[in-house]
Coordinates of C-alpha atoms in Angstrom, one line a residue:
M472 CA 40.2 8.5 31.1
S473 CA 39.2 11.7 29.2
P474 CA 35.5 13.1 29.3
L475 CA 35.6 12.2 25.4
A476 CA 36.4 8.5 25.9
M477 CA 33.8 8.2 28.8
A478 CA 31.0 9.8 26.8
L479 CA 31.9 7.2 23.9
Y480 CA 31.8 4.4 26.4
G481 CA 28.6 5.5 27.7
A482 CA 27.2 6.0 24.1
L483 CA 28.4 2.1 23.2
F484 CA 26.9 0.7 26.8
L485 CA 23.4 2.6 26.1
A486 CA 23.6 1.2 22.4
L487 CA 24.3 -2.2 23.8
L488 CA 21.6 -2.0 26.2
V489 CA 19.1 -0.9 24.0
G490 CA 19.9 -3.5 21.6
A491 CA 19.6 -6.3 24.2
H492 CA 16.2 -5.4 24.9
A493 CA 14.7 -4.6 21.5
E494 CA 12.2 -7.1 20.5
L495 CA 13.0 -9.3 17.5
P496 CA 10.7 -10.0 14.4
G497 CA 9.0 -13.6 14.4
C498 CA 8.1 -13.1 10.6
K499 CA 9.6 -10.9 7.7
I500 CA 8.4 -10.3 4.4
R501 CA 10.3 -9.1 1.5
V502 CA 8.8 -7.7 -1.6
T503 CA 11.4 -7.7 -4.7
S504 CA 11.5 -5.7 -7.8
K505 CA 10.1 -8.6 -9.7
A506 CA 7.1 -8.1 -8.2
L507 CA 6.8 -4.4 -9.5
E508 CA 5.7 -5.4 -13.0
L509 CA 2.4 -7.4 -11.8
V510 CA 1.7 -4.6 -9.4
K511 CA 2.4 -1.9 -12.0
Q512 CA -0.3 -3.7 -14.4
E513 CA -2.9 -4.0 -11.7
G514 CA -2.1 -0.8 -10.5
L515 CA -2.5 1.1 -13.6
R516 CA -6.1 -0.4 -14.4
F517 CA -7.2 0.9 -10.9
L518 CA -5.3 4.3 -11.9
E519 CA -7.3 4.4 -15.2
Q520 CA -10.6 4.0 -13.7
E521 CA -10.1 6.7 -11.0
L522 CA -8.8 9.4 -13.4
E523 CA -12.1 8.9 -15.2
T524 CA -13.8 9.8 -12.0
I525 CA -12.0 13.4 -12.4
T526 CA -14.5 16.2 -12.4
I527 CA -13.7 19.7 -13.9
P528 CA -15.6 22.9 -12.9
D529 CA -17.2 24.8 -15.5
L530 CA -15.4 27.3 -17.8
R531 CA -17.2 30.5 -18.5
G532 CA -15.7 33.6 -20.1
K533 CA -15.7 36.6 -22.4
E534 CA -13.9 37.9 -25.5
G535 CA -15.2 41.1 -27.3
H536 CA -18.9 40.4 -27.8
F537 CA -18.5 36.7 -27.4
Y538 CA -19.7 34.9 -24.3
Y539 CA -18.8 31.3 -23.9
N540 CA -19.6 28.4 -21.1
I541 CA -17.8 24.9 -21.2
S542 CA -19.6 22.5 -18.8
E543 CA -20.2 19.2 -18.0
V544 CA -16.6 18.1 -18.6
K545 CA -16.0 14.0 -18.5
V546 CA -13.0 11.9 -19.0
T547 CA -13.8 9.5 -21.6
E548 CA -10.7 7.5 -22.4
L549 CA -7.3 7.3 -20.8
Q550 CA -4.2 5.7 -22.9
L551 CA -0.8 5.1 -20.8
T552 CA 1.9 4.5 -23.3
S553 CA 5.0 4.7 -21.3
S554 CA 4.9 3.8 -17.2
E555 CA 7.6 2.7 -14.5
L556 CA 7.0 1.4 -10.9
D557 CA 10.2 1.5 -8.8
F558 CA 11.2 1.3 -5.1
Q559 CA 13.2 4.5 -3.9
P560 CA 14.7 4.7 -0.6
Q561 CA 12.9 6.9 1.8
Q562 CA 10.0 7.4 -0.8
E563 CA 8.9 3.5 -0.9
L564 CA 7.1 3.5 -4.1
I565 CA 7.4 5.8 -6.9
L566 CA 5.2 5.8 -10.1
Q567 CA 6.1 7.5 -13.4
I568 CA 3.9 8.1 -16.3
T569 CA 5.0 10.2 -19.5
N570 CA 3.4 10.9 -22.9
A571 CA 0.0 9.6 -21.8
S572 CA -3.2 10.9 -23.2
L573 CA -6.7 11.7 -22.0
G574 CA -9.9 11.7 -24.2
L575 CA -12.5 14.1 -22.9
Q576 CA -16.2 15.3 -23.9
F577 CA -17.7 18.8 -22.8
R578 CA -20.6 20.7 -23.5
R579 CA -20.3 23.9 -25.6
Q580 CA -22.5 27.3 -25.0
L581 CA -21.9 30.2 -27.0
L582 CA -23.5 33.7 -27.0
Y583 CA -22.6 36.2 -29.8
W584 CA -25.3 39.3 -29.6
F585 CA -28.5 37.8 -30.2
F586 CA -27.0 34.6 -31.8
Y587 CA -26.8 31.4 -29.5
D588 CA -25.0 28.0 -30.6
G589 CA -24.3 24.7 -28.3
G590 CA -23.8 21.1 -28.4
Y591 CA -21.0 18.7 -27.2
I592 CA -17.4 18.6 -28.4
N593 CA -15.0 15.8 -28.2
A594 CA -11.5 16.9 -27.0
S595 CA -8.0 15.2 -25.9
A596 CA -5.4 16.1 -23.7
E597 CA -1.8 15.1 -25.0
G598 CA 1.5 14.5 -23.2
V599 CA 0.2 14.1 -20.0
S600 CA 3.2 13.3 -17.3
I601 CA 2.4 12.0 -13.9
R602 CA 4.9 11.5 -11.2
T603 CA 3.4 10.2 -7.8
G604 CA 5.5 8.7 -4.7
L605 CA 3.5 6.5 -1.9
E606 CA 5.2 6.8 1.7
L607 CA 4.6 3.8 3.7
S608 CA 4.5 3.6 7.4
R609 CA 3.5 1.9 10.5
D610 CA 0.4 3.4 12.4
P611 CA 0.1 3.3 16.2
T612 CA -1.9 0.1 16.0
G613 CA 0.9 -1.7 14.0
R614 CA -0.8 -1.4 10.9
M615 CA 1.1 -0.8 7.7
K616 CA -0.6 2.7 5.8
V617 CA -0.1 4.8 3.1
S618 CA 1.0 8.0 5.1
N619 CA 1.8 10.4 2.4
V620 CA 1.1 10.8 -1.2
S621 CA 3.5 13.3 -3.4
C622 CA 2.5 14.2 -6.9
Q623 CA 3.4 16.4 -9.7
A624 CA 1.3 16.4 -13.0
S625 CA 1.1 18.3 -16.2
V626 CA -0.6 18.4 -19.4
S627 CA 1.5 19.8 -22.2
R628 CA -1.4 20.6 -25.0
M629 CA -5.0 20.2 -25.7
H630 CA -7.0 19.9 -29.0
A631 CA -10.5 20.3 -29.4
A632 CA -12.7 19.4 -32.4
F633 CA -15.1 22.4 -33.1
G634 CA -17.6 22.3 -35.4
G635 CA -21.0 23.9 -36.4
T636 CA -22.5 27.5 -37.5
F637 CA -20.0 29.2 -35.4
K638 CA -16.7 26.9 -36.2
K639 CA -14.7 29.7 -37.4
V640 CA -15.3 31.8 -33.9
Y641 CA -14.3 28.7 -31.9
E642 CA -11.0 28.5 -33.6
F643 CA -10.6 32.1 -32.8
L644 CA -11.4 31.3 -29.2
S645 CA -10.0 27.7 -28.7
T646 CA -6.7 29.4 -27.5
F647 CA -8.5 30.6 -24.5
I648 CA -10.8 27.7 -23.9
T649 CA -8.2 24.9 -24.3
S650 CA -5.7 26.8 -22.3
G651 CA -8.4 27.1 -19.5
M652 CA -9.3 23.6 -19.6
R653 CA -5.9 22.6 -19.6
F654 CA -5.1 24.6 -16.3
L655 CA -8.3 23.0 -14.7
L656 CA -7.5 19.6 -15.5
N657 CA -3.9 20.0 -14.4
Q658 CA -5.3 21.3 -10.9
Q659 CA -7.6 17.9 -10.6
I660 CA -5.1 14.9 -11.5
C661 CA -2.9 15.1 -8.1
P662 CA -6.2 15.4 -5.9
V663 CA -7.6 12.3 -7.4
L664 CA -4.2 10.4 -6.9
Y665 CA -4.1 12.0 -3.2
H666 CA -7.6 10.6 -2.5
A667 CA -6.6 7.1 -4.3
G668 CA -3.5 6.5 -2.1
T669 CA -4.7 7.8 1.0
V670 CA -8.2 6.7 1.1
L671 CA -8.6 3.9 -1.3
L672 CA -5.3 1.8 -0.9
N673 CA -5.3 2.2 2.8
S674 CA -9.0 0.3 2.5
L675 CA -7.1 -2.4 0.8
L676 CA -4.3 -2.3 3.3
D677 CA -6.8 -2.6 5.9
T678 CA -7.6 -6.1 5.1
M679 CA -4.2 -7.4 5.9
P680 CA -4.7 -9.1 9.6
V681 CA -2.8 -7.4 12.2
R682 CA -4.1 -9.2 15.7
S683 CA -6.7 -11.5 14.6
S684 CA -8.1 -14.8 15.7
V685 CA -6.7 -18.3 14.0
D686 CA -9.5 -20.3 15.5
D687 CA -11.6 -20.4 19.0
L688 CA -8.5 -20.8 21.0
V689 CA -5.7 -18.9 19.7
G690 CA -4.9 -15.2 18.1
I691 CA -1.9 -14.0 16.0
D692 CA -0.4 -10.8 16.3
Y693 CA 1.1 -9.4 12.9
S694 CA 1.9 -5.9 13.9
L695 CA 4.3 -4.0 12.2
M696 CA 7.3 -3.5 14.2
K697 CA 8.8 -0.5 12.4
D698 CA 8.4 1.5 9.3
P699 CA 8.9 -0.7 5.9
V700 CA 12.3 -0.2 4.5
A701 CA 12.8 0.6 1.1
S702 CA 16.0 0.0 -1.3
T703 CA 16.4 0.5 -4.8
S704 CA 15.5 -3.6 -5.4
N705 CA 13.2 -4.4 -2.7
L706 CA 10.9 -3.4 0.3
D707 CA 11.4 -5.0 3.9
M708 CA 8.5 -5.5 6.5
D709 CA 9.2 -6.8 10.0
F710 CA 6.2 -8.5 11.9
R711 CA 6.0 -9.5 15.3
G712 CA 4.6 -13.0 14.4
A713 CA 3.5 -14.1 17.5
F714 CA 0.4 -16.3 18.7
F715 CA -1.4 -15.5 21.8
P716 CA -4.3 -17.4 23.6
L717 CA -7.6 -15.6 23.3
T718 CA -8.0 -15.7 27.0
E719 CA -5.1 -13.9 27.7
K720 CA -4.6 -11.4 24.8
N721 CA -1.9 -9.6 27.1
W722 CA 0.3 -12.6 27.2
S723 CA 3.4 -12.8 25.3
L724 CA 6.4 -15.3 24.8
P725 CA 9.9 -13.5 25.2
N726 CA 11.4 -13.9 21.8
R727 CA 14.9 -15.2 22.5
A728 CA 15.2 -17.0 18.7
V729 CA 17.4 -16.0 15.9
E730 CA 16.3 -13.1 13.8
P731 CA 15.4 -14.6 10.3
Q732 CA 17.3 -13.1 7.2
L733 CA 16.3 -12.4 4.0
Q734 CA 18.8 -12.1 1.2
E735 CA 17.5 -13.7 -1.9
E736 CA 15.6 -11.7 -4.5
E737 CA 14.9 -14.3 -7.3
R738 CA 11.3 -14.5 -6.5
M739 CA 8.2 -11.8 -6.2
V740 CA 8.2 -12.2 -2.6
Y741 CA 9.7 -14.1 0.4
V742 CA 8.7 -14.7 3.8
A743 CA 10.8 -15.9 6.8
F744 CA 9.7 -17.5 10.2
S745 CA 11.8 -17.9 13.0
E746 CA 11.7 -20.5 15.8
F747 CA 9.8 -18.1 18.0
F748 CA 7.0 -17.9 15.5
F749 CA 6.3 -21.5 15.9
D750 CA 7.2 -21.9 19.7
S751 CA 4.5 -18.9 20.4
A752 CA 2.0 -21.3 18.6
M753 CA 2.7 -24.6 20.6
D754 CA 3.0 -22.3 23.6
S755 CA -0.4 -20.6 23.2
Y756 CA -2.0 -23.9 22.2
F757 CA -0.5 -25.2 25.6
R758 CA -1.8 -22.4 27.5
A759 CA -5.4 -22.8 26.0
G760 CA -5.6 -26.3 27.0
A761 CA -5.6 -27.7 23.5
L762 CA -2.5 -30.2 24.0
Q763 CA -4.6 -32.7 25.8
L764 CA -6.8 -35.6 24.7
S765 CA -9.2 -37.8 26.9
L766 CA -11.3 -40.8 25.1
V767 CA -13.7 -42.4 27.5
G768 CA -15.8 -45.7 26.9
D769 CA -17.4 -45.5 23.2
K770 CA -14.6 -43.0 22.0
V771 CA -12.0 -45.6 22.6
P772 CA -11.7 -47.8 19.3
H773 CA -13.0 -50.9 19.7
D774 CA -9.7 -53.0 18.6
L775 CA -7.4 -50.6 20.9
D776 CA -10.0 -51.1 23.9
M777 CA -9.5 -55.0 23.4
L778 CA -5.8 -54.8 23.2
L779 CA -5.4 -52.6 26.4
R780 CA -7.8 -54.8 28.3
A781 CA -5.6 -58.0 27.3
S782 CA -2.4 -56.1 28.0
Y783 CA -3.4 -54.9 31.6
F784 CA -5.7 -57.8 32.5
G785 CA -3.3 -59.1 35.2
S786 CA -3.4 -55.5 36.6
I787 CA -7.2 -55.4 36.6
V788 CA -7.4 -58.6 38.3
L789 CA -5.0 -57.7 41.1
L790 CA -6.3 -53.9 41.7
S791 CA -10.1 -54.6 41.6
P792 CA -11.5 -57.4 39.6
A793 CA -15.0 -55.9 40.3
V794 CA -14.7 -53.2 37.7
I795 CA -13.4 -55.4 34.9
D796 CA -16.0 -54.7 32.5
S797 CA -16.1 -50.7 33.3
P798 CA -15.7 -48.2 30.4
L799 CA -11.5 -48.0 29.5
K800 CA -10.3 -44.0 29.6
L801 CA -7.0 -43.0 27.9
E802 CA -5.7 -39.7 28.6
L803 CA -3.1 -37.7 26.8
R804 CA -1.7 -34.5 28.0
V805 CA 1.3 -32.3 27.2
L806 CA 3.1 -31.4 30.4
A807 CA 5.2 -28.4 29.1
P808 CA 5.2 -26.1 26.0
P809 CA 6.9 -28.2 23.0
R810 CA 9.8 -26.3 21.5
C811 CA 11.1 -26.3 18.1
T812 CA 14.5 -26.0 16.8
I813 CA 15.1 -25.4 13.0
K814 CA 18.3 -26.5 11.3
P815 CA 19.2 -26.8 7.5
A816 CA 18.7 -30.4 7.7
G817 CA 15.1 -30.1 9.1
T818 CA 13.0 -29.0 12.3
T819 CA 13.2 -30.5 15.6
I820 CA 10.3 -30.6 18.0
S821 CA 10.9 -31.3 21.9
V822 CA 7.6 -32.8 23.7
T823 CA 7.1 -33.8 27.1
A824 CA 3.6 -35.5 27.6
S825 CA 2.0 -38.2 29.7
V826 CA -0.3 -41.1 29.0
T827 CA -2.9 -42.4 31.7
I828 CA -4.7 -45.7 31.0
A829 CA -7.7 -46.3 33.8
L830 CA -10.9 -47.5 34.1
V831 CA -14.0 -45.7 35.0
P832 CA -16.8 -47.5 36.8
P833 CA -20.1 -45.7 37.1
D834 CA -20.4 -43.5 40.3
Q835 CA -16.9 -44.9 41.7
P836 CA -13.6 -43.4 41.6
E837 CA -11.2 -44.1 38.6
V838 CA -9.0 -47.4 38.8
Q839 CA -5.5 -46.2 37.2
L840 CA -4.0 -49.0 35.2
S841 CA -0.8 -47.2 34.0
S842 CA 0.8 -43.8 33.7
M843 CA 3.5 -43.2 31.2
T844 CA 5.5 -40.0 30.9
M845 CA 7.2 -39.3 27.6
V846 CA 10.0 -37.0 28.6
R847 CA 11.8 -36.5 25.3
I848 CA 11.0 -36.8 21.6
P849 CA 14.2 -34.9 20.3
E850 CA 14.2 -35.4 16.8
W851 CA 11.3 -35.1 14.8
E852 CA 12.9 -33.7 11.7
L853 CA 10.3 -31.7 9.1
L854 CA 12.9 -31.7 6.3
A855 CA 13.5 -28.8 3.9
R856 CA 10.9 -28.1 1.1
G857 CA 8.1 -29.5 3.5
Q858 CA 8.4 -33.3 3.8
G859 CA 10.9 -36.1 4.3
E860 CA 11.4 -38.9 7.1
M861 CA 11.7 -38.2 10.9
G862 CA 14.8 -39.6 12.9
C863 CA 14.0 -40.1 16.3
G864 CA 16.5 -40.2 19.3
S865 CA 15.7 -42.0 22.8
L866 CA 12.3 -42.2 24.4
I867 CA 12.1 -42.6 28.4
F868 CA 8.9 -44.0 29.6
R869 CA 8.0 -44.3 33.2
V870 CA 5.6 -47.2 33.7
S871 CA 4.4 -48.0 37.3
N872 CA 7.4 -46.1 38.9
I873 CA 9.6 -48.2 37.2
L874 CA 12.2 -46.3 34.9
L875 CA 12.5 -48.2 31.3
P876 CA 14.9 -46.5 28.8
M877 CA 13.1 -47.5 25.6
Y878 CA 14.9 -47.1 22.0
P879 CA 12.8 -46.6 19.1
Q880 CA 13.8 -49.1 16.4
D881 CA 12.3 -47.6 13.6
A882 CA 10.2 -44.2 13.7
R883 CA 9.3 -42.2 10.8
L884 CA 7.4 -39.3 10.6
S885 CA 6.6 -37.6 7.1
A886 CA 5.5 -34.0 7.2
K887 CA 4.4 -31.9 4.3
M888 CA 4.5 -28.0 4.8
A889 CA 2.7 -26.2 2.4
L890 CA 1.4 -22.6 1.5
R891 CA -2.0 -22.5 -0.1
G892 CA -3.1 -19.0 -1.2
K893 CA -1.8 -17.3 1.8
A894 CA -2.3 -19.7 4.4
L895 CA 0.7 -21.7 5.7
R896 CA -0.4 -25.3 6.6
T897 CA 1.2 -28.4 8.1
Q898 CA 0.2 -32.2 7.3
L899 CA 1.8 -34.8 9.8
D900 CA 1.9 -38.4 9.0
L901 CA 3.0 -41.3 11.5
R902 CA 4.5 -43.9 9.4
R903 CA 6.2 -46.6 11.9
F904 CA 6.8 -46.7 15.4
R905 CA 8.7 -49.6 17.3
I906 CA 10.5 -49.8 20.7
Y907 CA 12.3 -52.0 22.4
S908 CA 14.5 -52.1 25.6
N909 CA 18.2 -52.0 25.6
Q910 CA 18.3 -53.9 29.0
S911 CA 17.6 -57.2 28.0
A912 CA 15.8 -59.3 25.5
L913 CA 13.2 -60.1 27.9
E914 CA 12.5 -56.6 28.8
S915 CA 11.9 -55.9 25.0
L916 CA 9.7 -59.3 24.9
A917 CA 7.3 -57.2 27.5
L918 CA 7.3 -54.3 25.8
I919 CA 5.9 -55.9 22.4
P920 CA 2.2 -55.8 24.0
L921 CA 2.5 -51.9 24.4
Q922 CA 3.9 -51.0 20.9
A923 CA 0.8 -51.5 18.8
P924 CA -1.5 -49.6 21.4
L925 CA 1.0 -46.9 21.6
K926 CA 1.3 -46.6 17.9
T927 CA -2.6 -46.9 17.7
L928 CA -2.8 -44.1 20.0
L929 CA -0.7 -41.9 18.2
Q930 CA -2.3 -42.8 15.1
I931 CA -6.0 -42.0 16.0
G932 CA -5.7 -39.7 18.9
V933 CA -2.9 -37.6 18.4
M934 CA -2.2 -37.0 15.0
P935 CA -5.7 -36.5 14.0
M936 CA -5.9 -33.7 16.6
L937 CA -2.7 -32.1 15.4
N938 CA -3.3 -32.0 11.7
E939 CA -7.0 -31.2 12.3
R940 CA -5.6 -27.5 13.7
T941 CA -2.1 -27.5 12.0
W942 CA -4.0 -28.4 8.2
R943 CA -6.4 -25.3 8.9
G944 CA -3.1 -23.1 8.4
V945 CA -2.6 -19.7 9.7
Q946 CA -2.9 -16.7 7.3
I947 CA 0.2 -14.7 6.3
P948 CA -0.3 -10.7 6.4
L949 CA -1.1 -10.3 2.8
P950 CA -4.0 -7.8 1.6
E951 CA -7.3 -9.6 0.3
G952 CA -7.0 -10.9 -3.5
I953 CA -3.5 -11.2 -3.4
N954 CA -2.1 -15.2 -3.4
F955 CA 1.3 -16.8 -3.5
V956 CA 2.0 -19.4 -6.5
R957 CA 4.6 -21.4 -7.0
E958 CA 6.2 -21.8 -3.5
V959 CA 9.9 -23.0 -2.6
L960 CA 10.6 -23.8 1.1
T961 CA 14.0 -23.4 2.2
N962 CA 15.5 -24.3 6.1
H963 CA 18.1 -22.0 7.6
A964 CA 19.9 -22.2 11.0
G965 CA 17.2 -20.9 13.4
F966 CA 14.4 -20.0 10.6
L967 CA 12.9 -21.2 7.4
T968 CA 12.1 -19.3 4.2
I969 CA 9.2 -19.4 1.7
G970 CA 10.1 -18.0 -1.6
A971 CA 6.9 -17.5 -4.1
D972 CA 5.3 -15.4 -6.9
L973 CA 2.1 -13.3 -6.4
H974 CA -1.2 -13.9 -8.1
F975 CA -3.9 -11.7 -8.1
A976 CA -6.9 -13.6 -7.4
K977 CA -9.2 -10.4 -7.4
G978 CA -8.6 -7.1 -9.1
L979 CA -7.8 -4.2 -6.9
R980 CA -11.0 -2.7 -7.9
E981 CA -13.0 -5.3 -6.8
V982 CA -11.4 -5.8 -3.2
I983 CA -11.5 -1.7 -2.7
E984 CA -14.9 -1.4 -3.7
K985 CA -16.0 -4.2 -1.3
N986 CA -13.9 -2.6 1.5
R987 CA -14.5 1.0 0.6
P988 CA -15.2 3.4 3.0
A989 CA -18.0 5.9 2.9
D990 CA -17.0 8.7 0.3
V991 CA -14.8 11.2 1.9
K992 CA -13.3 12.6 -1.0
A993 CA -15.1 16.0 -0.7
S994 CA -13.9 16.6 3.1
T995 CA -10.4 14.8 2.5
A996 CA -7.7 17.4 3.2
L997 CA -5.8 17.8 -0.3
P998 CA -2.1 18.8 -0.5
A999 CA -1.5 21.8 -2.4
S1000 CA -1.2 21.1 -6.2
T1001 CA 2.1 21.2 -7.9
A1002 CA 0.8 20.6 -11.2
A1003 CA 2.8 22.6 -14.1
V1004 CA 0.5 24.9 -16.2

């Protein structure tokens, strides 16, 4: 084999090796060009307020025997007649403003020999053009940041309405004064935009969760896995999308799920979640000890208590009749982390759990009446668009060491998945649950007394526990003040997607002012101005 061929095979092997070990994202977000008009409208309002903070140094000069001083220059008005916001590869976001105008007011002072004149003058800057680009990247903590701001700004002409005793003199000097002011104004636009991008907009991006707690048991890691990728029509971001127990913050579940894919561009934003996203959540709750429930004494509903005592009356009499009036204990425990499988037809959750029924006499060992192991619940289907019926396959319970194959005659679970604001929520509801034996009709009759207790146990013990946590929801990584509206959920092979539009619940100025860092404008390193004079 030639050296060239060996080198090519070596490079291919290394590429495959790196690809095999590369971590896949559990969550992806795509912002499409349809969101840019909404973002531009809100962004321009913010930009207008920032440009009104421009401060221009005093302008002093001498022309012959005339001495002039222009001071206290303030921007009083900004009119934007034409603007465009676009995605651009490598640059991420480009804002282009053309033919805008600025209203200004300044104080004039003129000295000619022994004659002095002063007052305030209104002026306008016409033909203002601004082109600024925001580069987005991933910082060392996995947070999205504005890493650089490019800027070009120019003012084509200025006009000042001079008046007073020395009107003719000011008209003579106006060329010098307006040219100087135009030069100073050009020099101030880009530094203001640089500060707005690298300081103020970054304070907005700081409100996006990276590693945060979901509740008192688990947290979620939304760190960016690489820099955002821009095309001419969208901006794609890959997030780790992994839950973790708060007591084991360095623990991570290996991601062997299918990488979610985003192809649509009809809505403003799309979010995709892989099976790994949900598996890591269930695994984290399992490791945190949340997937277990114990009801003792008064915690067991009265009707269920009476039914279970009647069902196991014979076992109680045979085992220990002296404890017949002792408090009843129900214990449900998931034995292994549940697993999720997403298909176009629905979502499958596999669970292995045990149910223990016992009596708890005071100051005595527990008297176990029954222990059942639910070794498979293979097809709980959470249908596309968030709700639908659940079809269920076979269940196998181990009762008193005798293996009884049980098949649900009818089991239906309604599940509603919803996106509220920017929280992903799930509501589960057990509709019907029936069991029978395929061994004989006699065994089916013997199982009838257990059917109601098992269904009641799931309804009052398991479903509320699950819904209490799932309906709280988990926040999707969006900045504060921005919510999802008009959501549509779609299932795919190995992942699900949610398409939605965006809504500004709060203005950018409100959110930025709330999270604004100490004003470091004076100390912020500014790039060299690229203004055109």
